[in-house]
Short mmCIF file of C-alpha atoms in Angstrom, two decimals:
data_model
loop_
_atom_site.label_atom_id
_atom_site.label_comp_id
_atom_site.label_asym_id
_atom_site.label_seq_id
_atom_site.Cartn_x
_atom_site.Cartn_y
_atom_site.Cartn_z
CA MET A 1 45.13 63.87 69.05
CA ASN A 2 46.33 67.47 68.68
CA ARG A 3 44.77 70.03 66.37
CA ASP A 4 47.38 69.68 63.60
CA THR A 5 46.94 65.91 63.47
CA LEU A 6 43.16 66.35 63.35
CA TYR A 7 43.40 68.80 60.45
CA GLN A 8 45.77 66.51 58.56
CA ALA A 9 43.43 63.55 58.99
CA LEU A 10 40.50 65.74 57.95
CA SER A 11 42.28 66.86 54.77
CA VAL A 12 42.92 63.24 53.80
CA GLY A 13 39.28 62.39 54.48
CA VAL A 14 38.06 65.30 52.35
CA LEU A 15 40.37 64.26 49.50
CA VAL A 16 39.10 60.67 49.58
CA GLY A 17 35.51 61.92 49.75
CA LEU A 18 35.98 64.16 46.70
CA TRP A 19 37.64 61.28 44.89
CA GLN A 20 34.66 59.04 45.56
CA LEU A 21 32.24 61.81 44.55
CA VAL A 22 34.01 62.27 41.20
CA LEU A 23 33.61 58.55 40.51
CA HIS A 24 29.98 58.54 41.68
CA LEU A 25 29.13 61.42 39.33
CA GLU A 26 31.05 59.60 36.56
CA LEU A 27 33.18 62.68 35.87
CA VAL A 28 36.11 60.29 35.41
CA HIS A 29 35.75 56.68 34.29
CA ALA A 30 36.64 54.07 36.92
CA ALA A 31 38.91 52.39 34.38
CA VAL A 32 41.11 55.50 34.43
CA LEU A 33 40.77 56.38 38.12
CA PRO A 34 39.89 53.33 40.25
CA ALA A 35 38.05 53.71 43.54
CA PRO A 36 40.10 54.39 46.70
CA THR A 37 39.19 50.97 48.08
CA THR A 38 40.43 49.31 44.89
CA ILE A 39 43.75 51.12 45.06
CA LEU A 40 44.08 50.33 48.76
CA ALA A 41 43.57 46.64 48.02
CA SER A 42 46.14 46.85 45.22
CA THR A 43 48.63 48.56 47.53
CA VAL A 44 48.23 45.88 50.20
CA ALA A 45 48.67 43.17 47.56
CA LEU A 46 51.85 44.83 46.27
CA LEU A 47 53.32 45.01 49.76
CA GLY A 48 52.91 41.25 50.02
CA ASP A 49 54.57 40.56 46.68
CA GLY A 50 58.22 39.50 46.79
CA GLU A 51 59.10 40.99 43.40
CA PHE A 52 57.64 44.36 44.39
CA LEU A 53 59.58 44.31 47.67
CA ARG A 54 62.80 43.65 45.75
CA HIS A 55 62.21 46.75 43.63
CA PHE A 56 61.23 48.68 46.77
CA SER A 57 64.48 47.64 48.45
CA THR A 58 66.47 48.78 45.41
CA SER A 59 64.92 52.25 45.49
CA MET A 60 65.42 52.58 49.24
CA THR A 61 69.06 51.52 49.00
CA ARG A 62 69.68 54.08 46.27
CA THR A 63 67.94 56.76 48.34
CA VAL A 64 69.92 55.98 51.50
CA VAL A 65 73.24 56.08 49.65
CA ALA A 66 72.38 59.21 47.64
CA GLY A 67 70.85 60.97 50.64
CA GLY A 68 73.83 60.05 52.81
CA VAL A 69 76.31 61.44 50.27
CA ALA A 70 74.23 64.63 49.89
CA VAL A 71 73.96 65.14 53.66
CA MET A 72 77.61 64.46 54.50
CA SER A 73 79.12 66.50 51.68
CA GLY A 74 76.53 69.27 51.94
CA THR A 75 76.97 69.59 55.71
CA VAL A 76 80.77 69.84 55.58
CA ILE A 77 80.85 72.29 52.68
CA GLY A 78 77.88 74.35 53.92
CA LEU A 79 79.27 74.79 57.45
CA ALA A 80 82.70 75.63 56.03
CA MET A 81 81.14 78.28 53.78
CA GLY A 82 79.17 79.73 56.66
CA TRP A 83 82.13 79.70 59.04
CA ASN A 84 84.88 80.93 56.72
CA THR A 85 84.44 83.87 54.36
CA THR A 86 87.35 82.74 52.18
CA VAL A 87 85.79 79.32 51.61
CA ARG A 88 82.48 81.03 50.87
CA ALA A 89 84.07 83.34 48.31
CA LEU A 90 85.75 80.40 46.59
CA LEU A 91 82.78 78.01 46.48
CA GLN A 92 79.76 80.30 46.13
CA PRO A 93 80.24 81.02 42.37
CA PRO A 94 80.50 77.38 41.18
CA ILE A 95 77.69 76.24 43.47
CA SER A 96 75.45 79.09 42.26
CA ALA A 97 76.26 78.16 38.66
CA LEU A 98 75.57 74.43 39.12
CA TYR A 99 72.40 74.73 41.22
CA PRO A 100 69.98 75.69 38.36
CA LEU A 101 71.11 72.80 36.14
CA PRO A 102 68.43 70.10 35.56
CA VAL A 103 70.15 67.18 37.26
CA ILE A 104 68.30 64.45 35.33
CA ALA A 105 69.55 65.95 32.06
CA LEU A 106 73.09 65.30 33.31
CA LEU A 107 72.49 61.54 33.57
CA PRO A 108 73.92 60.58 30.12
CA LEU A 109 77.09 62.56 30.84
CA LEU A 110 77.42 60.96 34.26
CA VAL A 111 77.03 57.47 32.76
CA LEU A 112 79.92 58.28 30.43
CA ALA A 113 81.95 59.70 33.30
CA PHE A 114 81.41 56.83 35.75
CA GLY A 115 80.99 53.98 33.28
CA SER A 116 78.11 52.63 35.37
CA SER A 117 74.44 53.57 35.16
CA GLU A 118 73.94 52.60 38.83
CA THR A 119 76.71 54.91 40.03
CA ALA A 120 75.43 57.67 37.74
CA LEU A 121 71.89 57.27 39.09
CA VAL A 122 73.01 57.53 42.72
CA PHE A 123 75.33 60.46 41.97
CA THR A 124 72.52 62.29 40.14
CA ALA A 125 70.21 61.91 43.14
CA ALA A 126 72.96 62.98 45.55
CA PHE A 127 73.78 65.96 43.34
CA GLY A 128 70.18 67.17 43.50
CA GLY A 129 69.93 66.87 47.29
CA PHE A 130 73.37 68.35 47.94
CA PHE A 131 72.43 71.95 47.15
CA LEU A 132 69.55 72.06 49.63
CA VAL A 133 71.77 70.73 52.41
CA VAL A 134 74.63 73.10 51.58
CA SER A 135 72.34 76.13 51.43
CA ASN A 136 70.69 75.49 54.79
CA ALA A 137 73.95 74.49 56.51
CA LYS A 138 75.60 77.70 55.28
CA ASN A 139 72.64 79.84 56.35
CA GLY A 140 72.57 78.14 59.74
CA ALA A 141 76.24 78.96 60.32
CA THR A 142 76.10 82.55 59.05
CA ARG A 143 73.13 83.50 61.22
CA ILE A 144 75.06 82.81 64.46
CA GLU A 145 75.64 86.18 66.10
CA GLN A 146 79.11 87.30 67.15
CA VAL A 147 77.96 87.74 70.75
CA TYR A 148 77.65 83.96 71.15
CA LEU A 149 81.20 83.43 69.90
CA ASP A 150 82.49 86.11 72.27
CA ALA A 151 80.61 84.53 75.18
CA ALA A 152 82.08 81.12 74.38
CA ARG A 153 85.60 82.58 74.26
CA ASP A 154 85.03 84.32 77.61
CA ASN A 155 84.10 80.93 79.06
CA GLY A 156 87.27 79.22 77.88
CA ALA A 157 86.42 78.05 74.33
CA THR A 158 89.58 79.29 72.65
CA SER A 159 90.27 76.67 69.97
CA THR A 160 88.49 76.41 66.64
CA TYR A 161 87.30 72.91 67.57
CA GLN A 162 85.76 74.14 70.84
CA LEU A 163 83.96 76.97 69.07
CA PHE A 164 82.70 74.53 66.44
CA ARG A 165 81.45 72.04 69.03
CA GLU A 166 79.93 74.52 71.48
CA VAL A 167 78.62 77.27 69.20
CA LEU A 168 78.73 76.62 65.47
CA LEU A 169 77.25 73.13 65.36
CA PRO A 170 74.44 73.62 67.94
CA GLY A 171 73.54 76.98 66.41
CA SER A 172 73.45 75.55 62.89
CA LEU A 173 71.50 72.37 63.67
CA PRO A 174 67.94 73.75 63.29
CA LEU A 175 68.50 74.95 59.72
CA LEU A 176 70.83 72.04 58.99
CA PHE A 177 68.05 69.59 59.82
CA THR A 178 65.74 71.47 57.48
CA GLY A 179 68.34 71.01 54.77
CA VAL A 180 68.71 67.32 55.59
CA ARG A 181 64.95 66.81 55.37
CA LEU A 182 64.70 68.59 52.03
CA GLY A 183 67.90 67.05 50.68
CA VAL A 184 66.92 63.45 51.43
CA SER A 185 63.38 64.02 50.11
CA THR A 186 64.80 65.50 46.91
CA SER A 187 67.24 62.61 46.51
CA PHE A 188 64.33 60.17 46.81
CA LEU A 189 62.32 62.13 44.23
CA ILE A 190 65.24 62.10 41.79
CA VAL A 191 65.85 58.37 42.34
CA ILE A 192 62.24 57.63 41.34
CA SER A 193 62.43 60.04 38.39
CA VAL A 194 65.64 58.52 37.02
CA GLU A 195 64.26 55.00 37.49
CA LEU A 196 61.33 56.01 35.29
CA ILE A 197 63.65 56.67 32.38
CA ALA A 198 66.76 54.58 33.00
CA GLY A 199 66.45 52.57 36.19
CA GLY A 200 66.06 48.99 35.00
CA GLU A 201 64.64 48.25 38.44
CA GLY A 202 63.13 50.12 41.37
CA LEU A 203 59.76 51.74 42.09
CA GLY A 204 60.09 54.21 39.22
CA TYR A 205 60.78 51.35 36.82
CA LEU A 206 57.68 49.51 38.10
CA MET A 207 55.61 52.62 37.41
CA TRP A 208 56.93 52.71 33.85
CA VAL A 209 56.12 49.01 33.32
CA ALA A 210 52.63 49.40 34.81
CA TRP A 211 51.94 52.40 32.57
CA ASN A 212 53.07 50.63 29.42
CA THR A 213 51.01 47.53 30.22
CA TYR A 214 48.01 49.64 31.35
CA ALA A 215 48.07 47.96 34.77
CA LEU A 216 46.52 51.00 36.41
CA GLU A 217 45.81 49.41 39.78
CA GLU A 218 49.48 48.46 40.14
CA LEU A 219 50.47 51.93 38.91
CA TYR A 220 48.34 53.72 41.49
CA GLY A 221 49.39 51.26 44.20
CA THR A 222 53.05 52.01 43.48
CA ILE A 223 52.32 55.75 43.56
CA VAL A 224 50.68 55.32 46.98
CA VAL A 225 53.76 53.51 48.30
CA ILE A 226 56.04 56.23 46.92
CA GLY A 227 53.85 58.88 48.57
CA LEU A 228 53.93 57.05 51.90
CA VAL A 229 57.72 56.81 51.75
CA GLY A 230 57.92 60.55 51.06
CA VAL A 231 55.66 61.29 54.03
CA GLY A 232 57.72 58.93 56.19
CA ILE A 233 60.96 60.69 55.25
CA THR A 234 59.53 64.14 55.94
CA TYR A 235 57.83 63.40 59.25
CA GLY A 236 60.50 60.95 60.42
CA LEU A 237 63.29 63.50 60.03
CA GLU A 238 61.05 66.23 61.46
CA TYR A 239 60.44 64.09 64.56
CA LEU A 240 64.18 63.43 64.84
CA GLN A 241 64.82 67.16 64.62
CA HIS A 242 62.37 67.91 67.41
CA ARG A 243 64.03 65.26 69.59
CA LEU A 244 67.64 66.27 68.91
CA VAL A 245 67.20 70.04 68.55
CA PRO A 246 64.57 70.92 71.18
CA TRP A 247 65.88 74.48 71.53
CA ASN A 248 64.57 75.48 68.09
CA ASP A 249 61.71 73.44 66.63
CA ASP A 250 60.26 76.01 64.27
CA SER A 251 63.10 76.55 61.79
CA THR A 252 61.71 76.30 58.28
CA GLU A 253 64.03 78.48 56.23
CA GLY A 254 64.51 77.06 52.78
CA SER A 255 61.64 74.63 53.27
CA PHE A 256 58.55 74.20 51.14
CA ILE A 257 57.09 71.42 53.33
#
């Protein structure tokens, strides 16, 4: 076990200990905040429930589709903006204007536009993740120094495709992976948020039902599962980055994780 893993495990242990202390001192009633062991038991029970797994599968499918759309579109547009100043000049203004918009507030308009709440939900989640991918892909491409392009040309890389394959893509990958990690995580967050208000099914919808029926153990259990999925996305993509981009493991530009 390395030092980082030890510290992470220690932080979780301290959090659980403080949680238990709050309950022991009766600062919060157990009916409002159940004990960690109670929530753990509820989480295990949920993971063995077929209905819960169906909602879980729905949220994961939405996240995969939305994250995939965000990553593919954001990568292509971001690299094009970083590689070509004309493309950057054309696309930077509309992207800068759209980025601050609260994506969930656009949901009613998207339902009208697509005629399907499911399509609107997925598009909303993809829309939110897209900007993080595009920003990091663009920054990854623009930070490549001219000397590397000149060296590639001196070694026979004369076509645009060769320069893209041998210089642009490898040089952009560290920041691009940061964008992918943030973009997919954001898409997942938006999927859950939209399900809370208009999902009809999914983990967010289960949270809404549990809240309205005061089923707090199920509510907290669902929150735990959502948190574990978020951790899995972050560390899974981070591990993939370290495996596929070993020449630059410490790129964190644009990241808050």
